[in-house]
Structure formats: C-alpha cells, structure tokens
Amino acid sequence: MNKLIFIYNAESGKLNALMDSLHKLVSPSTYSCKLCELTFGSFGEKNNWKEFRENLEVDTDFMHKDEFLKLYASKFGHKFEFPVVLAQTELGLEVFIANDELQEISSIKVLMDVIRKKIELY
C-alpha cells in the first residue's frame, strides 16, 4: 500500500466548513459525513485523531468529495459512496474502509483500531 486516501462527504471551502460546523451543532443526527463526525469536533480536528494520523507509518491524503472527484474520478472511473477511505496500491485504488463500515464505527478509538488492524493486513 502506497497511501491511504480519506475522503470526506463534504465540499471544500471555508463557507462549506462553516455550514458543516453549524449543521453538526444544530442537527448532528442528520449530518451526512461519519468520517467528519468521528475526526472533527465543532471547532476543528480532534487532538487524538491528529496525533494518530501524524504517527501512521503510511502516507495519507485527506480530501473533500469535490477535490477527490476533480483529481481522481476521471482517471479511475470508480464510483464510491462517500465518506470512504481508499488504499492506493500498485493495482490502483481499493476500498480500505467502505461507507457502510464507517457508519457502524461508534468512536474515534474504534476508527483508529480498525485502521491499525487493516494496515497490518496489507
């Protein structure tokens, strides 16, 4: 595995970030990005997540949905349900953690454990 690519089900930009933060505060049960919910609080990235990702022994990229589609969709033709975590390998992009699996993850600790275990399998 060359890299993990984390793709949020959110659009890039400061206005979109502000709207997402408000959505999480006002109506968290209807927020559509489980990856955002797990890794970010109302005012920024969670400290334990930041420390974890900075110490991963694999390269990582973090993208919003629109950024990913602009960079990768035309090259690979894949259609993914966002949010998703992909592994970039010699064979191309592979699903590392699918959207439905992300929806079942209950905490940042569980997410970090899942990532550690899956990296061991590669």
Rosetta silent file (secondary structure, phi, psi, omega in degrees, C-alpha in Angstrom):
SEQUENCE: MNKLIFIYNAESGKLNALMDSLHKLVSPSTYSCKLCELTFGSFGEKNNWKEFRENLEVDTDFMHKDEFLKLYASKFGHKFEFPVVLAQTELGLEVFIANDELQEISSIKVLMDVIRKKIELY
SCORE:     score description
SCORE:     0.000 S_00000001
   1 L     0.000  127.773 -179.990    0.000    0.000    0.000 S_00000001
   2 L   -87.636  -33.926 -171.838    1.411    3.338   -1.058 S_00000001
   3 E  -164.381  151.244  168.573   -1.084    5.657    0.602 S_00000001
   4 E  -104.767  135.687  179.129   -4.405    5.951    2.412 S_00000001
   5 E  -118.595  113.813  178.551   -6.851    8.487    0.999 S_00000001
   6 E   -94.920  122.834 -177.108   -9.548    9.710    3.384 S_00000001
   7 E  -120.826  116.483 -179.653  -12.454   11.301    1.519 S_00000001
   8 E   -81.341  146.528  174.929  -14.999   13.312    3.446 S_00000001
   9 L   -86.625   62.175 -178.526  -18.615   13.564    2.333 S_00000001
  10 L  -151.106  158.219  178.511  -18.326   17.339    2.367 S_00000001
  11 L   -93.568  151.031  179.946  -17.425   20.082   -0.072 S_00000001
  12 L   -76.367  165.499  176.051  -14.219   22.101    0.243 S_00000001
  13 L   111.510  152.116 -176.895  -14.059   25.788    1.118 S_00000001
  14 H   -65.654  -40.898  179.545  -14.411   27.996    4.181 S_00000001
  15 H   -64.168  -42.333  178.145  -18.116   28.659    3.731 S_00000001
  16 H   -64.541  -38.167  177.686  -18.838   24.942    3.421 S_00000001
  17 H   -62.341  -42.523  178.203  -16.728   24.259    6.539 S_00000001
  18 H   -63.825  -44.909  179.530  -18.742   26.838    8.470 S_00000001
  19 H   -63.389  -39.905  177.626  -22.034   25.385    7.259 S_00000001
  20 H   -62.804  -42.984  178.823  -20.879   21.860    8.190 S_00000001
  21 H   -61.007  -43.564  178.031  -19.934   23.022   11.698 S_00000001
  22 H   -63.873  -41.607  179.329  -23.335   24.620   12.147 S_00000001
  23 H   -60.303  -44.068  179.763  -25.080   21.503   10.850 S_00000001
  24 H   -62.278  -35.154 -179.862  -23.179   19.333   13.346 S_00000001
  25 H   -75.977  -43.977 -173.325  -24.232   21.644   16.194 S_00000001
  26 H   -79.863  -43.044 -174.835  -27.863   22.153   15.215 S_00000001
  27 L  -142.847   68.584 -175.271  -28.776   18.729   13.856 S_00000001
  28 H   -61.031  -28.938 -177.501  -25.999   16.179   14.418 S_00000001
  29 H   -70.568  -18.005  179.945  -28.250   13.181   13.715 S_00000001
  30 H  -105.546    6.789 -179.729  -28.787   14.323   10.115 S_00000001
  31 L   -71.187  134.969 -167.968  -25.154   15.149    9.370 S_00000001
  32 L   -97.123    9.729  179.698  -24.045   13.143    6.317 S_00000001
  33 L  -126.190   98.070  179.855  -20.330   12.613    6.954 S_00000001
  34 H   -63.947  -36.178  178.972  -19.478    9.983    9.534 S_00000001
  35 H   -63.916  -41.685  175.810  -15.757   10.469    8.884 S_00000001
  36 H   -62.564  -46.494 -178.391  -16.090   14.196    9.680 S_00000001
  37 H   -58.335  -41.087 -177.906  -18.152   13.393   12.768 S_00000001
  38 H   -74.627  -36.555 -169.733  -15.516   10.976   14.063 S_00000001
  39 H  -101.497  -15.120 -178.617  -12.400   13.038   13.324 S_00000001
  40 E  -125.857  141.529  170.578  -13.543   16.639   13.826 S_00000001
  41 E   -92.006 -166.710 -178.779  -15.244   18.432   16.680 S_00000001
  42 L   -66.334  -27.051 -173.193  -17.273   21.594   16.312 S_00000001
  43 L  -122.747   17.529  175.942  -14.193   23.784   16.083 S_00000001
  44 E   146.663 -176.617 -177.343  -11.550   21.661   14.411 S_00000001
  45 E   -64.674  138.778  178.431   -9.716   18.388   14.209 S_00000001
  46 L   -69.876  137.016 -175.443   -9.749   16.221   17.330 S_00000001
  47 H   -60.303  -43.591 -178.706   -6.347   16.140   19.032 S_00000001
  48 H   -66.815  -31.663  175.981   -6.173   12.354   19.454 S_00000001
  49 H   -69.370  -44.561 -179.656   -7.005   11.896   15.756 S_00000001
  50 H   -59.485  -45.878  178.542   -4.374   14.424   14.694 S_00000001
  51 H   -62.345  -42.950  179.606   -1.713   12.670   16.762 S_00000001
  52 H   -60.359  -51.198 -175.693   -2.769    9.276   15.395 S_00000001
  53 H   -67.577  -32.593  178.832   -2.692   10.292   11.732 S_00000001
  54 H   -69.784  -22.216 -178.536    0.629   12.110   12.109 S_00000001
  55 L  -103.340    4.490  175.905    2.180    8.921   13.503 S_00000001
  56 L   -64.104  144.459 -179.911    0.808    6.479   10.935 S_00000001
  57 L   -91.322   22.720  177.301    3.533    4.584    9.103 S_00000001
  58 L  -134.928  144.560  176.995    1.764    5.064    5.787 S_00000001
  59 E   -63.800  149.305  179.888    1.350    8.225    3.721 S_00000001
  60 E  -135.566  150.150  170.012   -2.081    9.806    3.897 S_00000001
  61 E  -128.511  144.463  177.051   -4.156   12.287    1.913 S_00000001
  62 E  -124.893  126.119 -175.637   -7.318   13.948    3.157 S_00000001
  63 E  -137.664  152.954  167.413   -9.792   15.315    0.647 S_00000001
  64 E   -84.613  161.348 -176.787  -13.263   16.641    0.380 S_00000001
  65 H   -53.994  -46.649 -177.718  -15.581   14.901   -2.060 S_00000001
  66 H   -65.390  -34.296  178.240  -15.301   17.622   -4.725 S_00000001
  67 H   -67.931  -43.494  178.753  -11.488   17.602   -4.528 S_00000001
  68 H   -61.737  -48.139 -177.973  -11.346   13.824   -4.931 S_00000001
  69 H   -61.259  -36.321  178.873  -13.722   13.813   -7.890 S_00000001
  70 H   -67.429  -40.178 -176.473  -11.697   16.510   -9.609 S_00000001
  71 H   -85.199  -36.118 -168.610   -8.392   14.667   -9.148 S_00000001
  72 H  -115.811  -31.919 -169.521   -9.307   11.002   -9.408 S_00000001
  73 H   -57.539  -44.339 -177.589  -12.721   10.247  -10.864 S_00000001
  74 H   -70.881  -26.817 -179.606  -11.803   10.761  -14.494 S_00000001
  75 H   -75.652  -38.245 -172.068   -8.570    8.772  -14.095 S_00000001
  76 H  -111.227  -19.226  177.495  -10.051    5.724  -12.457 S_00000001
  77 L    67.820   10.429 -179.915  -13.741    5.828  -13.310 S_00000001
  78 L   -78.616  149.374  172.483  -14.661    4.476   -9.890 S_00000001
  79 L  -118.460  121.467 -178.523  -17.836    5.464   -8.158 S_00000001
  80 L  -118.633  151.469  172.136  -17.634    5.468   -4.393 S_00000001
  81 L   -92.256  123.257 -174.974  -20.176    6.204   -1.706 S_00000001
  82 L   -95.316  148.422    0.843  -18.747    8.949    0.486 S_00000001
  83 L   -74.662  160.494 -179.622  -17.275    9.153    3.016 S_00000001
  84 E  -156.156  154.261  172.285  -14.780    6.419    2.238 S_00000001
  85 E  -117.333  125.013 -178.960  -11.156    5.533    2.945 S_00000001
  86 E  -110.946  151.562  172.025   -9.213    4.216   -0.032 S_00000001
  87 E  -108.777  127.386  174.560   -5.861    2.478   -0.277 S_00000001
  88 E   -92.821  118.236 -178.640   -3.691    3.421   -3.215 S_00000001
  89 E  -122.672 -179.177  177.134   -1.742    0.333   -4.266 S_00000001
  90 L   -61.468  -24.463 -178.613    0.248   -0.769   -7.272 S_00000001
  91 L   -89.014   -7.918 -178.315   -3.045   -2.041   -8.715 S_00000001
  92 E   122.748 -151.255 -179.487   -4.887    1.285   -8.265 S_00000001
  93 E   -92.861  132.153  177.394   -7.449    2.419   -5.732 S_00000001
  94 E  -126.202  146.176  176.228   -9.019   -0.129   -3.401 S_00000001
  95 E   -70.011  124.851  178.374  -11.657    0.413   -0.749 S_00000001
  96 E   -97.489  -48.236  171.940   -9.938    0.328    2.647 S_00000001
  97 E  -136.000  113.177 -178.085  -12.956    1.311    4.769 S_00000001
  98 L   -75.539  161.243  178.934  -16.280    1.476    2.949 S_00000001
  99 H   -54.312  -46.932 -177.295  -19.029    3.938    3.765 S_00000001
 100 H   -64.296  -33.094  176.031  -21.249    1.281    5.329 S_00000001
 101 H   -70.377  -39.975  176.923  -18.408    0.161    7.603 S_00000001
 102 H   -59.806  -38.642 -178.384  -17.727    3.779    8.608 S_00000001
 103 H   -62.137  -26.131 -178.350  -21.399    4.182    9.548 S_00000001
 104 H   -87.463  -10.015 -177.785  -21.023    1.356   12.092 S_00000001
 105 L   -79.650  126.190 -170.338  -17.955    2.873   13.797 S_00000001
 106 L   -94.494  -16.017 -176.250  -19.014    4.368   17.101 S_00000001
 107 L  -156.542  165.918  177.737  -15.959    6.368   18.194 S_00000001
 108 H   -63.497  -35.555  178.350  -12.605    7.754   17.147 S_00000001
 109 H   -62.054  -44.337  178.779  -10.909    4.991   19.181 S_00000001
 110 H   -63.379  -43.109  178.086  -12.742    2.307   17.195 S_00000001
 111 H   -58.473  -46.148 -179.610  -11.809    4.030   13.929 S_00000001
 112 H   -63.574  -39.425  177.576   -8.133    4.117   14.910 S_00000001
 113 H   -63.794  -42.673  178.959   -8.250    0.430   15.913 S_00000001
 114 H   -61.537  -45.240 -179.707   -9.863   -0.519   12.582 S_00000001
 115 H   -62.199  -46.995  179.099   -7.199    1.405   10.642 S_00000001
 116 H   -56.708  -48.316 -177.497   -4.342   -0.202   12.623 S_00000001
 117 H   -63.682  -41.442 -178.931   -5.720   -3.718   12.095 S_00000001
 118 H   -70.343  -35.015  177.002   -6.300   -3.218    8.374 S_00000001
 119 H   -62.345  -38.502  178.451   -2.829   -1.754    7.839 S_00000001
 120 H   -60.062  -30.356 -178.092   -1.383   -4.926    9.393 S_00000001
 121 H   -76.143  -18.904 -178.063   -3.200   -6.961    6.727 S_00000001
 122 L   -84.637    0.000    0.000   -1.530   -5.087    3.867 S_00000001
